[in-house]
Tab-separated table of C-alpha atoms in Angstrom:
chain	number	residue	atom	x	y	z
I	1	MET	CA	-4.628	-39.902	-4.040
I	2	GLN	CA	-2.791	-39.837	-0.727
I	3	GLN	CA	0.534	-40.132	-2.534
I	4	GLY	CA	-0.247	-37.024	-4.575
I	5	ALA	CA	-1.209	-35.129	-1.430
I	6	ASP	CA	2.049	-36.213	0.208
I	7	VAL	CA	4.038	-34.901	-2.760
I	8	VAL	CA	2.292	-31.527	-2.551
I	9	ALA	CA	2.800	-31.326	1.225
I	10	LEU	CA	6.503	-32.122	0.818
I	11	ARG	CA	6.840	-29.410	-1.844
I	12	HIS	CA	5.109	-26.907	0.423
I	13	ARG	CA	7.517	-27.734	3.251
I	14	GLN	CA	10.466	-27.227	0.912
I	15	ILE	CA	9.082	-23.884	-0.245
I	16	LEU	CA	8.583	-22.712	3.342
I	17	GLU	CA	12.057	-23.851	4.402
I	18	THR	CA	13.607	-21.947	1.490
I	19	ALA	CA	11.553	-18.828	2.215
I	20	ARG	CA	12.424	-18.850	5.911
I	21	HIS	CA	16.110	-19.179	5.097
I	22	THR	CA	16.305	-16.409	2.497
I	23	GLY	CA	13.319	-14.228	3.412
I	24	SER	CA	11.768	-14.506	-0.061
I	25	VAL	CA	11.271	-16.941	-2.934
I	26	SER	CA	10.707	-16.492	-6.664
I	27	VAL	CA	8.428	-18.526	-8.899
I	28	GLU	CA	11.081	-19.222	-11.519
I	29	ALA	CA	13.771	-20.303	-9.051
I	30	LEU	CA	11.397	-22.608	-7.180
I	31	ALA	CA	10.134	-24.174	-10.409
I	32	GLU	CA	13.681	-24.952	-11.483
I	33	THR	CA	14.780	-26.232	-8.072
I	34	LEU	CA	11.710	-28.407	-7.447
I	35	GLY	CA	11.316	-29.638	-11.017
I	36	VAL	CA	7.761	-28.440	-11.577
I	37	THR	CA	6.129	-25.812	-13.777
I	38	PRO	CA	5.867	-22.125	-12.809
I	39	GLN	CA	2.079	-22.553	-12.865
I	40	THR	CA	2.341	-25.248	-10.182
I	41	ILE	CA	4.525	-23.008	-8.014
I	42	ARG	CA	2.075	-20.117	-8.382
I	43	LYS	CA	-0.731	-22.386	-7.154
I	44	ASP	CA	1.452	-23.506	-4.244
I	45	LEU	CA	2.275	-19.933	-3.270
I	46	ASN	CA	-1.357	-18.873	-3.521
I	47	LEU	CA	-2.399	-21.742	-1.232
I	48	LEU	CA	0.328	-20.922	1.286
I	49	ALA	CA	-0.677	-17.256	1.173
I	50	LYS	CA	-4.312	-18.167	1.887
I	51	LYS	CA	-3.082	-20.016	4.972
I	52	SER	CA	-1.113	-16.873	5.996
I	53	MET	CA	2.151	-18.806	5.824
I	54	LEU	CA	3.608	-16.537	3.118
I	55	SER	CA	2.689	-13.214	1.529
I	56	ARG	CA	2.483	-13.086	-2.257
I	57	VAL	CA	4.482	-10.420	-4.058
I	58	HIS	CA	5.314	-9.777	-7.701
I	59	GLY	CA	7.064	-12.878	-9.032
I	60	GLY	CA	7.108	-14.840	-5.779
I	61	ALA	CA	6.445	-14.556	-2.060
I	62	VAL	CA	7.972	-13.277	1.174
I	63	VAL	CA	7.849	-14.430	4.776
I	64	THR	CA	5.823	-11.704	6.408
I	65	SER	CA	2.343	-10.743	7.436
I	66	GLY	CA	0.543	-7.512	6.726
I	67	VAL	CA	1.580	-6.022	10.052
I	68	ASP	CA	5.035	-7.463	10.807
I	69	ASN	CA	8.222	-7.044	8.835
I	70	LEU	CA	11.080	-9.491	8.553
I	71	ARG	CA	13.876	-9.150	11.083
I	72	TYR	CA	16.547	-6.751	9.828
I	73	ALA	CA	19.243	-9.426	9.494
I	74	GLU	CA	16.863	-11.424	7.293
I	75	ARG	CA	15.930	-8.396	5.170
I	76	ARG	CA	19.586	-7.862	4.352
I	77	LEU	CA	19.653	-11.292	2.703
I	78	VAL	CA	16.607	-10.708	0.496
I	79	ALA	CA	17.590	-9.785	-3.096
I	80	ALA	CA	21.057	-8.710	-1.958
I	81	GLU	CA	22.522	-8.480	-5.480
I	82	THR	CA	19.522	-6.529	-6.712
I	83	LYS	CA	19.790	-4.104	-3.806
I	84	ASP	CA	23.448	-3.564	-4.650
I	85	ALA	CA	22.546	-2.726	-8.251
I	86	ILE	CA	19.790	-0.391	-7.051
I	87	GLY	CA	22.266	1.237	-4.671
I	88	ALA	CA	24.720	1.859	-7.493
I	89	ALA	CA	22.036	3.370	-9.731
I	90	ALA	CA	20.688	5.620	-6.981
I	91	ALA	CA	24.171	6.804	-5.997
I	92	ALA	CA	24.839	7.683	-9.649
I	93	LEU	CA	21.943	10.182	-9.499
I	94	VAL	CA	23.734	12.141	-6.765
I	95	PRO	CA	26.350	14.608	-8.039
I	96	ASP	CA	29.429	15.580	-6.068
I	97	GLY	CA	28.884	18.623	-3.913
I	98	SER	CA	25.366	17.609	-2.843
I	99	SER	CA	23.634	17.541	0.515
I	100	LEU	CA	21.431	14.550	1.223
I	101	PHE	CA	19.383	12.541	3.668
I	102	ILE	CA	19.607	8.748	3.840
I	103	ASN	CA	16.990	6.904	5.870
I	104	ILE	CA	16.902	3.443	7.419
I	105	GLY	CA	16.937	0.285	5.301
I	106	SER	CA	19.105	-2.396	3.763
I	107	THR	CA	18.715	-0.831	0.301
I	108	THR	CA	19.743	2.620	1.511
I	109	GLU	CA	22.825	1.043	3.084
I	110	ALA	CA	23.651	-0.297	-0.380
I	111	ILE	CA	23.400	3.274	-1.671
I	112	ALA	CA	25.835	4.436	1.006
I	113	ARG	CA	28.385	1.827	-0.060
I	114	HIS	CA	28.286	3.291	-3.567
I	115	LEU	CA	28.734	6.864	-2.340
I	116	THR	CA	32.134	6.268	-0.749
I	117	ARG	CA	34.045	7.739	-3.713
I	118	HIS	CA	31.866	10.823	-4.008
I	119	ARG	CA	33.367	14.149	-2.995
I	120	GLU	CA	32.098	17.176	-1.074
I	121	LEU	CA	28.958	15.476	0.179
I	122	MET	CA	27.041	16.334	3.315
I	123	VAL	CA	25.102	13.253	4.454
I	124	ILE	CA	22.493	13.495	7.212
I	125	THR	CA	21.147	10.140	8.313
I	126	ASN	CA	19.098	8.417	10.985
I	127	ASN	CA	20.759	5.118	10.052
I	128	LEU	CA	23.775	4.314	12.228
I	129	ASN	CA	24.843	1.621	9.756
I	130	VAL	CA	25.200	4.361	7.138
I	131	VAL	CA	27.291	6.347	9.622
I	132	ASP	CA	29.641	3.362	9.921
I	133	ILE	CA	29.915	3.066	6.121
I	134	LEU	CA	30.635	6.740	5.387
I	135	ALA	CA	32.221	8.229	8.501
I	136	ASP	CA	35.834	7.615	7.428
I	137	CYS	CA	35.412	8.580	3.772
I	138	PRO	CA	37.452	11.625	2.758
I	139	GLY	CA	35.349	14.389	1.296
I	140	ILE	CA	32.122	13.244	2.973
I	141	GLU	CA	30.742	15.019	6.017
I	142	VAL	CA	28.431	12.736	7.983
I	143	ILE	CA	25.850	14.090	10.421
I	144	ALA	CA	23.933	11.609	12.570
I	145	ALA	CA	20.426	12.399	13.753
I	146	GLY	CA	19.931	12.371	17.501
I	147	GLY	CA	17.206	10.452	19.275
I	148	ARG	CA	16.135	6.981	20.366
I	149	VAL	CA	18.045	4.136	18.734
I	150	ARG	CA	15.838	1.176	17.824
I	151	PRO	CA	17.411	-2.201	18.668
I	152	GLY	CA	17.933	-4.566	15.772
I	153	ASP	CA	18.440	-2.179	12.860
I	154	ARG	CA	20.113	0.820	14.614
I	155	ALA	CA	17.548	3.295	13.330
I	156	VAL	CA	17.291	6.638	15.112
I	157	ILE	CA	13.582	7.418	15.388
I	158	GLY	CA	11.132	9.492	17.402
I	159	ALA	CA	10.376	13.161	18.004
I	160	LEU	CA	13.988	14.167	18.686
I	161	ALA	CA	15.108	12.766	15.336
I	162	MET	CA	12.293	14.562	13.542
I	163	ASP	CA	13.147	17.896	15.183
I	164	PHE	CA	16.794	17.401	14.237
I	165	ILE	CA	15.981	16.666	10.589
I	166	ARG	CA	13.829	19.809	10.348
I	167	SER	CA	17.005	21.836	10.930
I	168	PHE	CA	18.177	20.985	7.389
I	169	ARG	CA	17.060	21.566	3.820
I	170	VAL	CA	18.952	19.241	1.459
I	171	ASP	CA	19.305	18.571	-2.258
I	172	TYR	CA	18.344	14.890	-2.215
I	173	ALA	CA	16.558	12.413	0.026
I	174	LEU	CA	17.413	8.757	-0.593
I	175	ILE	CA	14.744	6.642	1.010
I	176	GLY	CA	13.519	3.066	1.079
I	177	ALA	CA	10.117	1.524	1.772
I	178	SER	CA	8.791	-1.915	2.638
I	179	ALA	CA	5.988	-1.962	0.079
I	180	ILE	CA	4.510	-0.124	-2.877
I	181	GLU	CA	1.007	-0.422	-4.340
I	182	ALA	CA	-0.017	-0.259	-7.978
I	183	ASP	CA	-1.037	3.406	-7.650
I	184	GLY	CA	2.382	4.318	-6.251
I	185	THR	CA	1.459	4.567	-2.571
I	186	PHE	CA	4.522	3.433	-0.656
I	187	LEU	CA	4.278	1.973	2.825
I	188	ASP	CA	6.088	0.623	5.845
I	189	PHE	CA	5.437	-1.227	9.095
I	190	ASP	CA	6.543	1.082	11.902
I	191	VAL	CA	4.700	4.340	12.608
I	192	ASP	CA	7.701	6.053	14.213
I	193	GLU	CA	9.951	5.134	11.291
I	194	VAL	CA	7.364	6.395	8.816
I	195	ARG	CA	7.058	9.753	10.579
I	196	VAL	CA	10.827	10.240	10.329
I	197	SER	CA	10.746	9.292	6.621
I	198	GLN	CA	7.937	11.788	6.006
I	199	THR	CA	9.977	14.499	7.712
I	200	ILE	CA	12.972	13.636	5.529
I	201	ILE	CA	10.833	13.894	2.386
I	202	ALA	CA	9.483	17.294	3.445
I	203	GLN	CA	13.005	18.684	3.906
I	204	ALA	CA	14.437	17.603	0.529
I	205	ARG	CA	14.337	19.278	-2.874
I	206	LYS	CA	14.459	15.973	-4.774
I	207	VAL	CA	13.386	12.544	-3.471
I	208	ILE	CA	14.742	9.220	-4.734
I	209	LEU	CA	12.718	6.161	-3.680
I	210	THR	CA	14.573	2.854	-3.890
I	211	LEU	CA	13.055	-0.618	-3.593
I	212	ASP	CA	13.338	-4.059	-5.166
I	213	SER	CA	10.519	-5.864	-6.936
I	214	SER	CA	9.686	-8.057	-3.914
I	215	LYS	CA	8.032	-4.925	-2.501
I	216	LEU	CA	5.470	-4.685	-5.350
I	217	GLY	CA	2.013	-5.387	-4.001
I	218	ARG	CA	3.349	-6.430	-0.615
I	219	PRO	CA	0.995	-5.706	2.300
I	220	ALA	CA	2.130	-3.110	4.838
I	221	PRO	CA	-0.110	-0.992	7.074
I	222	VAL	CA	1.452	2.481	7.351
I	223	ARG	CA	1.444	4.968	4.482
I	224	ILE	CA	4.644	6.955	3.901
I	225	GLY	CA	3.587	8.838	0.789
I	226	ASP	CA	2.692	8.595	-2.882
I	227	LEU	CA	4.198	9.370	-6.260
I	228	GLY	CA	3.556	13.075	-5.789
I	229	ASP	CA	6.205	13.018	-3.044
I	230	ILE	CA	9.053	11.566	-5.133
I	231	ASP	CA	11.035	12.416	-8.254
I	232	TYR	CA	12.773	9.116	-8.999
I	233	LEU	CA	11.901	5.450	-8.488
I	234	VAL	CA	14.916	3.139	-8.671
I	235	THR	CA	13.963	-0.532	-8.887
I	236	ASP	CA	14.541	-3.766	-10.804
I	237	ALA	CA	10.945	-4.109	-12.056
I	238	VAL	CA	7.632	-2.281	-12.227
I	239	ASP	CA	4.298	-3.669	-13.351
I	240	ASP	CA	2.207	-1.932	-16.022
I	241	ALA	CA	-0.079	-0.191	-13.532
I	242	LEU	CA	2.771	1.284	-11.508
I	243	GLU	CA	4.654	2.327	-14.631
I	244	SER	CA	1.564	4.169	-15.894
I	245	ALA	CA	1.133	5.855	-12.514
I	246	CYS	CA	4.773	6.979	-12.585
I	247	ASP	CA	4.346	8.411	-16.085
I	248	ALA	CA	1.230	10.292	-14.996
I	249	SER	CA	3.044	11.756	-11.976
I	250	ASP	CA	6.201	12.651	-13.930
I	251	VAL	CA	8.316	10.276	-11.821
I	252	THR	CA	11.482	9.059	-13.536
I	253	VAL	CA	11.823	5.269	-13.315
I	254	VAL	CA	15.376	3.935	-13.251
I	255	ARG	CA	15.502	0.179	-13.854
I	256	VAL	CA	18.386	-2.081	-12.961
I	257	ILE	CA	19.026	-5.758	-13.698
I	258	GLY	CA	17.965	-7.877	-10.713
I	259	ASP	CA	19.198	-11.170	-9.264
């Protein structure tokens, strides 16, 4: 009996070590790596979630609580290939000659990397990493929001940034979020960041929400908006409930192939 408990404890340690290194884990990958069934991994993840050591998401788990997000450097490592595919698909929705907002996030940075060959764009952003990506691109005018720069992810947030953004009315807003619920409510962790994102949404004619499937059902405390605020959802997977909600709200779902 003790031997079986030791085996389970060892597997849990391996799962936690993997999650802490990459930021997230998937059921299928863990089952293959650890040589057990997906059902066993699901039980493991559920137990670890009950102990508040991981948070369950669609298809796996992430290292986070309901009130704290992963550090930005860690978030960049989570589903990196999927985010790149999402970035390419979102950028393809933006025609040359457009004006657009891009907010903070590792996925929106992926979008920026796929906009570098666009022409006659005006890009307004509160993400200084996006400024670095696009500033030297011919045919792209980059305008950085003014305000307080948050350490860690170089986001420009606060009242000054919001006032600045209200000076524009653009064709597209390309935004990310940390979580989305089955009814399409999308959420984040930082109140100041959310207020800037809400201002961006209000000043755009079309809104493109981008997020990977690790965000499905993930807990986060601050509401950004709902499906009535967006026109496109670009992701690698949606569950049946979210897909039905998107259909009901006339939101176009663009699916990409994930990691």
